[in-house]
Amino acid sequence: MTMKFGLMYEIQIPEPHHDGIEHERYKQVMAQAELADEVGFQYFWTVEHHFLREFSHCSAPEVLYGAISQRTKRIRIGHAVALLPGQYNHPVRVAERAAVLDIVSDGRMDLGTGRSTTLIEMDGFQVDPDETRAQWEEAVGMIPRMWTEDPFTHEGRFYQIPPRSVIPKPVQKPHPPLWVACSQPDSFRAAGEMGLGALCFSLGGYAQMAERVALYREGIKHAKPVGSFVNNQIAALCVTHCADTDEEAHEFAGPEGVWFVQMAEKLYAPWQGRHVPDSYKFAVSAIQQERTGKTFRDHMESGAFAMGTPASVIKVLEKYQEAGVDQILCFMQMGNLAHARIMKSIALFGRHVIPAFA
């Protein structure tokens, strides 16, 4: 089995912030995407997050994707993920924007969807945590129909849409691949049953993945896809850095990786003392268990971090391959890691790591 590789971004900007730092960081991300395209990465992914100062300055990813699409030739552009509760994004707008991106990128769009897990974001958009799963389910079934039916019409609990032409239509036929963010074991099986690719953002390492992959493939066996086809793929997040020596990678990228994990943990603090709906219980407790008090060494041992020479990184990623993972979401822009180091990491990864799995 060949394994694919994507770059995954939050667009992190730790304090202190100087004037123009966001402008700089976006330019760096675009340069990194161009290099990734040249050296053989197959995907460029970013989150959609709101209000998460320092942790993620990526609130309008679809605008960034338009720019990336004109600077690259081969790399696929993945939304990881478009938030589908209607207060964030009306499903018609998600379908329209994705179709336009598919057109301007000549058919390189992948659409991941999800419902968001932080109260910082949900409270800011007046999203009811008890309704997000139902809203996501209704919206994710609508989007592929908007791409393939004309006119499109829908009668549901959250949306009632009279017959309308949702335009434009995407380039990819029958439509772009669909993915969903998965955190709890149940959601991997459900993703398979819905024929959706699974995006795994937890940092449990490769041991955890084998169990999740098995649940997903079980679901795939009796898939009733929400779209026109089954996208049988699992992508897993790994905090990744390649350098000339293991020591250099650990010294410079290690603390930034730990910063990323600790910041992620803090984002879930607002849940304390609040009612946690059943559909969020696993995600909230998993973040706390997976990440609380873990050291750099712990993350290296679990495979949540793959940092070192290309040979060291290959050893870790082989274990993900053995677990049945189809794509590694390489998280390289962590904390305040210098742009020059990220560029070197991307170049080394393209030269040595990607060919090892081809």
Tab-separated table of C-alpha atoms in Angstrom:
chain	number	residue	atom	x	y	z
A	1	MET	CA	0.000	0.000	0.000
A	2	THR	CA	1.392	3.394	-0.916
A	3	MET	CA	0.815	6.117	1.645
A	4	LYS	CA	-0.015	9.720	0.758
A	5	PHE	CA	1.208	12.851	2.484
A	6	GLY	CA	-0.466	16.156	3.151
A	7	LEU	CA	0.598	19.328	4.924
A	8	MET	CA	-1.877	20.301	7.649
A	9	TYR	CA	-2.182	23.845	9.007
A	10	GLU	CA	-3.770	25.728	11.883
A	11	ILE	CA	-1.692	28.836	10.988
A	12	GLN	CA	-0.225	29.330	14.447
A	13	ILE	CA	1.035	32.723	15.682
A	14	PRO	CA	2.153	32.648	19.315
A	15	GLU	CA	2.533	35.898	21.246
A	16	PRO	CA	4.143	38.391	21.214
A	17	HIS	CA	2.411	39.763	18.086
A	18	HIS	CA	4.107	42.579	16.197
A	19	ASP	CA	2.392	44.690	13.574
A	20	GLY	CA	2.259	42.789	10.281
A	21	ILE	CA	2.910	39.333	11.758
A	22	GLU	CA	-0.273	37.818	10.259
A	23	HIS	CA	0.675	39.181	6.832
A	24	GLU	CA	4.127	37.581	7.199
A	25	ARG	CA	2.770	34.244	8.388
A	26	TYR	CA	0.277	33.957	5.490
A	27	LYS	CA	3.055	34.701	2.973
A	28	GLN	CA	5.158	31.970	4.634
A	29	VAL	CA	2.294	29.450	4.454
A	30	MET	CA	1.849	30.178	0.735
A	31	ALA	CA	5.593	29.712	0.099
A	32	GLN	CA	5.496	26.430	2.058
A	33	ALA	CA	2.541	25.209	-0.043
A	34	GLU	CA	4.390	26.043	-3.267
A	35	LEU	CA	7.427	24.081	-2.126
A	36	ALA	CA	5.269	21.152	-0.983
A	37	ASP	CA	3.689	21.055	-4.451
A	38	GLU	CA	7.133	20.969	-6.077
A	39	VAL	CA	8.547	18.205	-3.853
A	40	GLY	CA	5.608	15.793	-4.135
A	41	PHE	CA	3.177	16.318	-1.259
A	42	GLN	CA	-0.262	15.254	-2.490
A	43	TYR	CA	-2.441	17.456	-0.253
A	44	PHE	CA	-2.538	20.866	1.408
A	45	TRP	CA	-5.077	21.024	4.251
A	46	THR	CA	-6.098	23.697	6.737
A	47	VAL	CA	-8.629	23.984	9.520
A	48	GLU	CA	-11.432	26.518	9.779
A	49	HIS	CA	-11.248	28.072	13.244
A	50	HIS	CA	-12.597	31.268	14.747
A	51	PHE	CA	-11.452	33.389	17.724
A	52	LEU	CA	-8.603	30.996	18.647
A	53	ARG	CA	-5.908	33.649	19.123
A	54	GLU	CA	-2.338	32.298	18.808
A	55	PHE	CA	-3.564	28.731	18.189
A	56	SER	CA	-5.181	29.256	14.770
A	57	HIS	CA	-5.398	32.377	12.624
A	58	CYS	CA	-7.164	30.469	9.828
A	59	SER	CA	-10.726	31.783	9.885
A	60	ALA	CA	-11.383	32.203	6.135
A	61	PRO	CA	-9.561	29.231	4.603
A	62	GLU	CA	-11.558	29.283	1.358
A	63	VAL	CA	-9.939	32.647	0.507
A	64	LEU	CA	-6.455	31.228	1.155
A	65	TYR	CA	-7.273	28.165	-0.999
A	66	GLY	CA	-8.036	30.410	-3.960
A	67	ALA	CA	-4.551	31.914	-3.660
A	68	ILE	CA	-2.903	28.496	-3.175
A	69	SER	CA	-4.731	27.144	-6.235
A	70	GLN	CA	-3.023	29.735	-8.458
A	71	ARG	CA	0.459	29.128	-6.994
A	72	THR	CA	0.431	25.326	-7.332
A	73	LYS	CA	-0.086	22.752	-10.083
A	74	ARG	CA	-0.624	19.286	-8.636
A	75	ILE	CA	-1.251	19.396	-4.899
A	76	ARG	CA	-4.868	18.800	-3.838
A	77	ILE	CA	-6.471	21.467	-1.675
A	78	GLY	CA	-8.420	20.147	1.290
A	79	HIS	CA	-10.793	21.885	3.665
A	80	ALA	CA	-10.203	20.271	7.087
A	81	VAL	CA	-12.898	21.145	7.863
A	82	ALA	CA	-15.763	23.379	6.768
A	83	LEU	CA	-17.936	23.867	9.860
A	84	LEU	CA	-21.494	22.872	8.968
A	85	PRO	CA	-23.664	24.237	11.775
A	86	GLY	CA	-25.651	26.853	9.867
A	87	GLN	CA	-24.532	29.800	12.001
A	88	TYR	CA	-20.999	29.284	10.711
A	89	ASN	CA	-21.762	28.365	7.119
A	90	HIS	CA	-25.021	27.833	5.266
A	91	PRO	CA	-24.676	24.546	3.314
A	92	VAL	CA	-25.547	26.308	0.022
A	93	ARG	CA	-22.579	28.654	0.548
A	94	VAL	CA	-20.279	25.710	1.353
A	95	ALA	CA	-21.333	23.942	-1.874
A	96	GLU	CA	-20.925	27.122	-3.949
A	97	ARG	CA	-17.494	28.035	-2.567
A	98	ALA	CA	-16.211	24.470	-2.931
A	99	ALA	CA	-17.413	24.338	-6.556
A	100	VAL	CA	-15.685	27.632	-7.399
A	101	LEU	CA	-12.461	26.362	-5.794
A	102	ASP	CA	-12.772	23.155	-7.813
A	103	ILE	CA	-13.068	25.242	-10.991
A	104	VAL	CA	-10.164	27.606	-10.305
A	105	SER	CA	-7.923	24.730	-9.155
A	106	ASP	CA	-8.791	22.570	-12.215
A	107	GLY	CA	-10.426	19.867	-10.104
A	108	ARG	CA	-8.139	19.679	-7.050
A	109	MET	CA	-10.678	20.316	-4.284
A	110	ASP	CA	-11.436	17.913	-1.388
A	111	LEU	CA	-14.164	18.928	1.060
A	112	GLY	CA	-13.911	17.890	4.680
A	113	THR	CA	-16.750	18.782	7.018
A	114	GLY	CA	-17.333	18.852	10.746
A	115	ARG	CA	-19.272	20.534	13.524
A	116	SER	CA	-16.600	22.229	15.748
A	117	THR	CA	-15.750	21.247	19.314
A	118	THR	CA	-14.772	24.413	21.180
A	119	LEU	CA	-17.225	26.553	23.141
A	120	ILE	CA	-15.050	29.581	22.294
A	121	GLU	CA	-16.273	29.174	18.702
A	122	MET	CA	-19.786	27.859	19.353
A	123	ASP	CA	-20.668	30.579	21.880
A	124	GLY	CA	-19.245	33.262	19.564
A	125	PHE	CA	-21.611	32.198	16.765
A	126	GLN	CA	-24.538	31.291	19.069
A	127	VAL	CA	-24.295	27.639	18.065
A	128	ASP	CA	-26.187	25.200	20.310
A	129	PRO	CA	-23.841	22.247	21.091
A	130	ASP	CA	-26.880	19.945	21.425
A	131	GLU	CA	-27.844	20.578	17.788
A	132	THR	CA	-24.502	20.414	15.962
A	133	ARG	CA	-24.568	16.712	15.121
A	134	ALA	CA	-28.089	16.881	13.655
A	135	GLN	CA	-27.207	20.059	11.738
A	136	TRP	CA	-24.062	18.460	10.320
A	137	GLU	CA	-25.955	15.304	9.279
A	138	GLU	CA	-28.600	17.267	7.409
A	139	ALA	CA	-26.088	19.589	5.692
A	140	VAL	CA	-23.603	16.886	4.641
A	141	GLY	CA	-26.380	15.020	2.830
A	142	MET	CA	-27.432	18.192	1.001
A	143	ILE	CA	-24.061	19.298	-0.377
A	144	PRO	CA	-23.344	16.448	-2.863
A	145	ARG	CA	-26.942	16.731	-4.109
A	146	MET	CA	-26.444	20.457	-4.771
A	147	TRP	CA	-23.430	19.553	-6.919
A	148	THR	CA	-25.246	16.894	-8.951
A	149	GLU	CA	-28.933	17.917	-9.097
A	150	ASP	CA	-30.456	20.819	-10.981
A	151	PRO	CA	-32.738	22.127	-9.721
A	152	PHE	CA	-31.977	21.209	-6.105
A	153	THR	CA	-34.715	21.214	-3.482
A	154	HIS	CA	-34.732	20.208	0.175
A	155	GLU	CA	-37.268	19.831	2.996
A	156	GLY	CA	-35.597	19.174	6.332
A	157	ARG	CA	-35.571	20.095	9.977
A	158	PHE	CA	-33.083	22.968	9.692
A	159	TYR	CA	-33.364	23.881	6.009
A	160	GLN	CA	-36.266	24.213	3.593
A	161	ILE	CA	-35.046	25.166	0.138
A	162	PRO	CA	-37.443	25.588	-2.800
A	163	PRO	CA	-36.287	24.345	-6.235
A	164	ARG	CA	-33.152	26.344	-7.103
A	165	SER	CA	-30.098	25.999	-9.364
A	166	VAL	CA	-27.069	25.867	-7.085
A	167	ILE	CA	-24.306	27.198	-9.309
A	168	PRO	CA	-21.589	26.749	-10.408
A	169	LYS	CA	-21.093	22.989	-10.533
A	170	PRO	CA	-17.688	21.493	-9.675
A	171	VAL	CA	-15.232	20.236	-12.315
A	172	GLN	CA	-14.717	16.793	-10.719
A	173	LYS	CA	-17.341	14.275	-11.731
A	174	PRO	CA	-19.568	13.209	-10.132
A	175	HIS	CA	-18.292	15.606	-7.430
A	176	PRO	CA	-15.237	16.318	-5.215
A	177	PRO	CA	-14.288	13.751	-2.538
A	178	LEU	CA	-15.976	14.213	0.852
A	179	TRP	CA	-14.341	13.768	4.266
A	180	VAL	CA	-15.375	14.217	7.888
A	181	ALA	CA	-13.449	15.020	11.070
A	182	CYS	CA	-13.512	12.024	13.443
A	183	SER	CA	-12.512	11.983	17.089
A	184	GLN	CA	-14.485	9.292	18.884
A	185	PRO	CA	-14.349	5.601	17.870
A	186	ASP	CA	-18.082	5.618	16.939
A	187	SER	CA	-17.514	8.417	14.463
A	188	PHE	CA	-14.992	6.316	12.504
A	189	ARG	CA	-17.575	3.585	11.971
A	190	ALA	CA	-20.236	6.182	11.111
A	191	ALA	CA	-17.881	7.870	8.606
A	192	GLY	CA	-17.350	4.523	6.879
A	193	GLU	CA	-21.086	3.827	6.792
A	194	MET	CA	-21.658	7.243	5.160
A	195	GLY	CA	-18.879	6.620	2.622
A	196	LEU	CA	-16.868	9.613	3.868
A	197	GLY	CA	-13.085	9.808	4.181
A	198	ALA	CA	-12.005	10.033	7.843
A	199	LEU	CA	-9.818	12.913	9.056
A	200	CYS	CA	-8.328	12.017	12.420
A	201	PHE	CA	-6.958	14.980	14.367
A	202	SER	CA	-6.394	13.248	17.703
A	203	LEU	CA	-2.809	12.753	18.848
A	204	GLY	CA	-3.046	9.219	20.172
A	205	GLY	CA	-0.204	7.936	17.970
A	206	TYR	CA	-0.188	4.875	15.752
A	207	ALA	CA	-1.323	2.333	18.386
A	208	GLN	CA	-4.680	4.064	18.631
A	209	MET	CA	-5.050	4.173	14.843
A	210	ALA	CA	-5.207	0.398	14.293
A	211	GLU	CA	-8.443	0.169	16.320
A	212	ARG	CA	-9.971	3.224	14.605
A	213	VAL	CA	-9.009	1.963	11.132
A	214	ALA	CA	-10.711	-1.378	11.886
A	215	LEU	CA	-13.955	0.385	12.909
A	216	TYR	CA	-13.818	2.553	9.791
A	217	ARG	CA	-13.274	-0.361	7.376
A	218	GLU	CA	-16.106	-2.229	9.123
A	219	GLY	CA	-18.383	0.737	8.374
A	220	ILE	CA	-17.161	0.903	4.756
A	221	LYS	CA	-18.268	-2.721	4.195
A	222	HIS	CA	-21.923	-1.697	4.356
A	223	ALA	CA	-21.562	1.905	3.243
A	224	LYS	CA	-24.574	3.860	2.018
A	225	PRO	CA	-22.667	6.896	0.768
A	226	VAL	CA	-24.186	10.352	1.297
A	227	GLY	CA	-22.523	11.359	-1.973
A	228	SER	CA	-22.282	9.568	-5.310
A	229	PHE	CA	-19.343	7.350	-4.312
A	230	VAL	CA	-17.424	5.936	-1.340
A	231	ASN	CA	-14.239	7.834	-0.404
A	232	ASN	CA	-12.484	4.967	1.403
A	233	GLN	CA	-9.539	6.820	2.991
A	234	ILE	CA	-8.213	7.540	6.468
A	235	ALA	CA	-5.898	10.483	7.103
A	236	ALA	CA	-4.164	10.871	10.487
A	237	LEU	CA	-2.454	13.875	12.055
A	238	CYS	CA	1.214	13.579	13.023
A	239	VAL	CA	3.387	16.440	14.309
A	240	THR	CA	6.304	16.156	11.897
A	241	HIS	CA	9.732	17.732	11.474
A	242	CYS	CA	12.727	16.638	9.372
A	243	ALA	CA	16.229	17.977	10.031
A	244	ASP	CA	19.848	16.956	9.364
A	245	THR	CA	20.131	15.334	12.808
A	246	ASP	CA	17.701	13.983	15.402
A	247	GLU	CA	19.171	16.394	17.976
A	248	GLU	CA	18.494	19.446	15.800
A	249	ALA	CA	14.899	18.367	15.135
A	250	HIS	CA	14.236	17.708	18.825
A	251	GLU	CA	15.861	20.942	19.980
A	252	PHE	CA	14.028	23.293	17.630
A	253	ALA	CA	10.740	21.560	16.763
A	254	GLY	CA	10.193	19.655	20.031
A	255	PRO	CA	9.216	22.642	22.226
A	256	GLU	CA	7.002	24.085	19.457
A	257	GLY	CA	5.178	20.756	19.088
A	258	VAL	CA	4.611	20.640	22.840
A	259	TRP	CA	3.313	24.246	22.728
A	260	PHE	CA	0.777	23.217	20.062
A	261	VAL	CA	-0.482	20.300	22.168
A	262	GLN	CA	-0.731	22.368	25.352
A	263	MET	CA	-2.592	25.176	23.563
A	264	ALA	CA	-5.059	22.655	22.121
A	265	GLU	CA	-5.748	21.386	25.623
A	266	LYS	CA	-6.497	24.920	26.913
A	267	LEU	CA	-9.138	25.431	24.228
A	268	TYR	CA	-11.295	22.818	25.980
A	269	ALA	CA	-11.109	24.458	29.428
A	270	PRO	CA	-14.410	26.379	28.904
A	271	TRP	CA	-16.276	23.013	28.941
A	272	GLN	CA	-15.499	22.662	32.660
A	273	GLY	CA	-18.638	23.371	34.660
A	274	ARG	CA	-20.793	23.404	31.503
A	275	HIS	CA	-23.265	20.737	30.367
A	276	VAL	CA	-21.400	18.498	27.899
A	277	PRO	CA	-23.824	16.913	25.382
A	278	ASP	CA	-23.317	13.168	24.848
A	279	SER	CA	-21.999	13.772	21.338
A	280	TYR	CA	-19.099	15.814	22.784
A	281	LYS	CA	-18.253	13.796	25.908
A	282	PHE	CA	-15.690	11.591	24.232
A	283	ALA	CA	-13.901	14.410	22.387
A	284	VAL	CA	-13.648	16.605	25.471
A	285	SER	CA	-12.361	13.834	27.763
A	286	ALA	CA	-10.046	12.406	25.066
A	287	ILE	CA	-8.313	15.756	24.613
A	288	GLN	CA	-7.750	15.910	28.352
A	289	GLN	CA	-6.460	12.311	28.578
A	290	GLU	CA	-4.376	12.365	25.407
A	291	ARG	CA	-2.638	15.627	26.002
A	292	THR	CA	-2.638	16.524	29.705
A	293	GLY	CA	0.789	16.394	31.303
A	294	LYS	CA	2.382	14.627	28.323
A	295	THR	CA	6.045	15.380	27.714
A	296	PHE	CA	7.936	15.627	24.452
A	297	ARG	CA	9.308	12.124	25.139
A	298	ASP	CA	5.747	10.734	25.599
A	299	HIS	CA	4.686	12.121	22.209
A	300	MET	CA	7.797	10.720	20.541
A	301	GLU	CA	7.174	7.273	22.054
A	302	SER	CA	3.524	7.138	20.949
A	303	GLY	CA	4.345	8.323	17.426
A	304	ALA	CA	2.180	11.435	17.848
A	305	PHE	CA	5.426	13.266	16.999
A	306	ALA	CA	7.744	12.159	14.170
A	307	MET	CA	10.840	14.352	14.483
A	308	GLY	CA	14.395	13.712	13.406
A	309	THR	CA	16.369	12.780	10.325
A	310	PRO	CA	14.332	11.532	7.356
A	311	ALA	CA	15.307	7.963	8.350
A	312	SER	CA	13.967	8.485	11.889
A	313	VAL	CA	10.733	9.976	10.555
A	314	ILE	CA	10.281	7.089	8.085
A	315	LYS	CA	10.473	4.569	10.966
A	316	VAL	CA	7.572	6.268	12.780
A	317	LEU	CA	5.434	6.677	9.662
A	318	GLU	CA	5.889	3.007	8.712
A	319	LYS	CA	3.962	2.169	11.894
A	320	TYR	CA	1.049	4.337	10.733
A	321	GLN	CA	1.193	2.508	7.404
A	322	GLU	CA	1.064	-0.843	9.231
A	323	ALA	CA	-1.981	0.434	11.161
A	324	GLY	CA	-3.761	0.941	7.796
A	325	VAL	CA	-3.585	4.737	7.528
A	326	ASP	CA	-3.838	6.023	3.929
A	327	GLN	CA	-2.519	9.553	4.423
A	328	ILE	CA	-0.390	11.351	7.008
A	329	LEU	CA	-1.463	14.907	7.775
A	330	CYS	CA	1.997	16.361	8.468
A	331	PHE	CA	1.672	19.156	11.006
A	332	MET	CA	4.861	21.149	10.355
A	333	GLN	CA	3.950	24.778	11.099
A	334	MET	CA	3.813	24.483	14.889
A	335	GLY	CA	4.136	27.312	17.371
A	336	ASN	CA	6.941	29.690	16.481
A	337	LEU	CA	9.077	27.282	14.465
A	338	ALA	CA	11.110	29.382	12.018
A	339	HIS	CA	9.920	29.512	8.406
A	340	ALA	CA	13.414	28.531	7.156
A	341	ARG	CA	13.328	25.365	9.274
A	342	ILE	CA	9.836	24.453	8.002
A	343	MET	CA	10.978	24.946	4.393
A	344	LYS	CA	14.002	22.715	5.006
A	345	SER	CA	11.780	20.091	6.659
A	346	ILE	CA	9.408	20.104	3.661
A	347	ALA	CA	12.355	19.767	1.247
A	348	LEU	CA	13.947	16.871	3.185
A	349	PHE	CA	10.571	15.159	3.535
A	350	GLY	CA	9.957	15.452	-0.206
A	351	ARG	CA	13.427	14.226	-1.117
A	352	HIS	CA	13.635	11.252	1.264
A	353	VAL	CA	10.403	10.373	3.055
A	354	ILE	CA	7.758	10.526	0.293
A	355	PRO	CA	9.782	8.285	-2.106
A	356	ALA	CA	10.161	5.679	0.672
A	357	PHE	CA	6.376	5.136	0.587
A	358	ALA	CA	5.787	5.450	-3.150
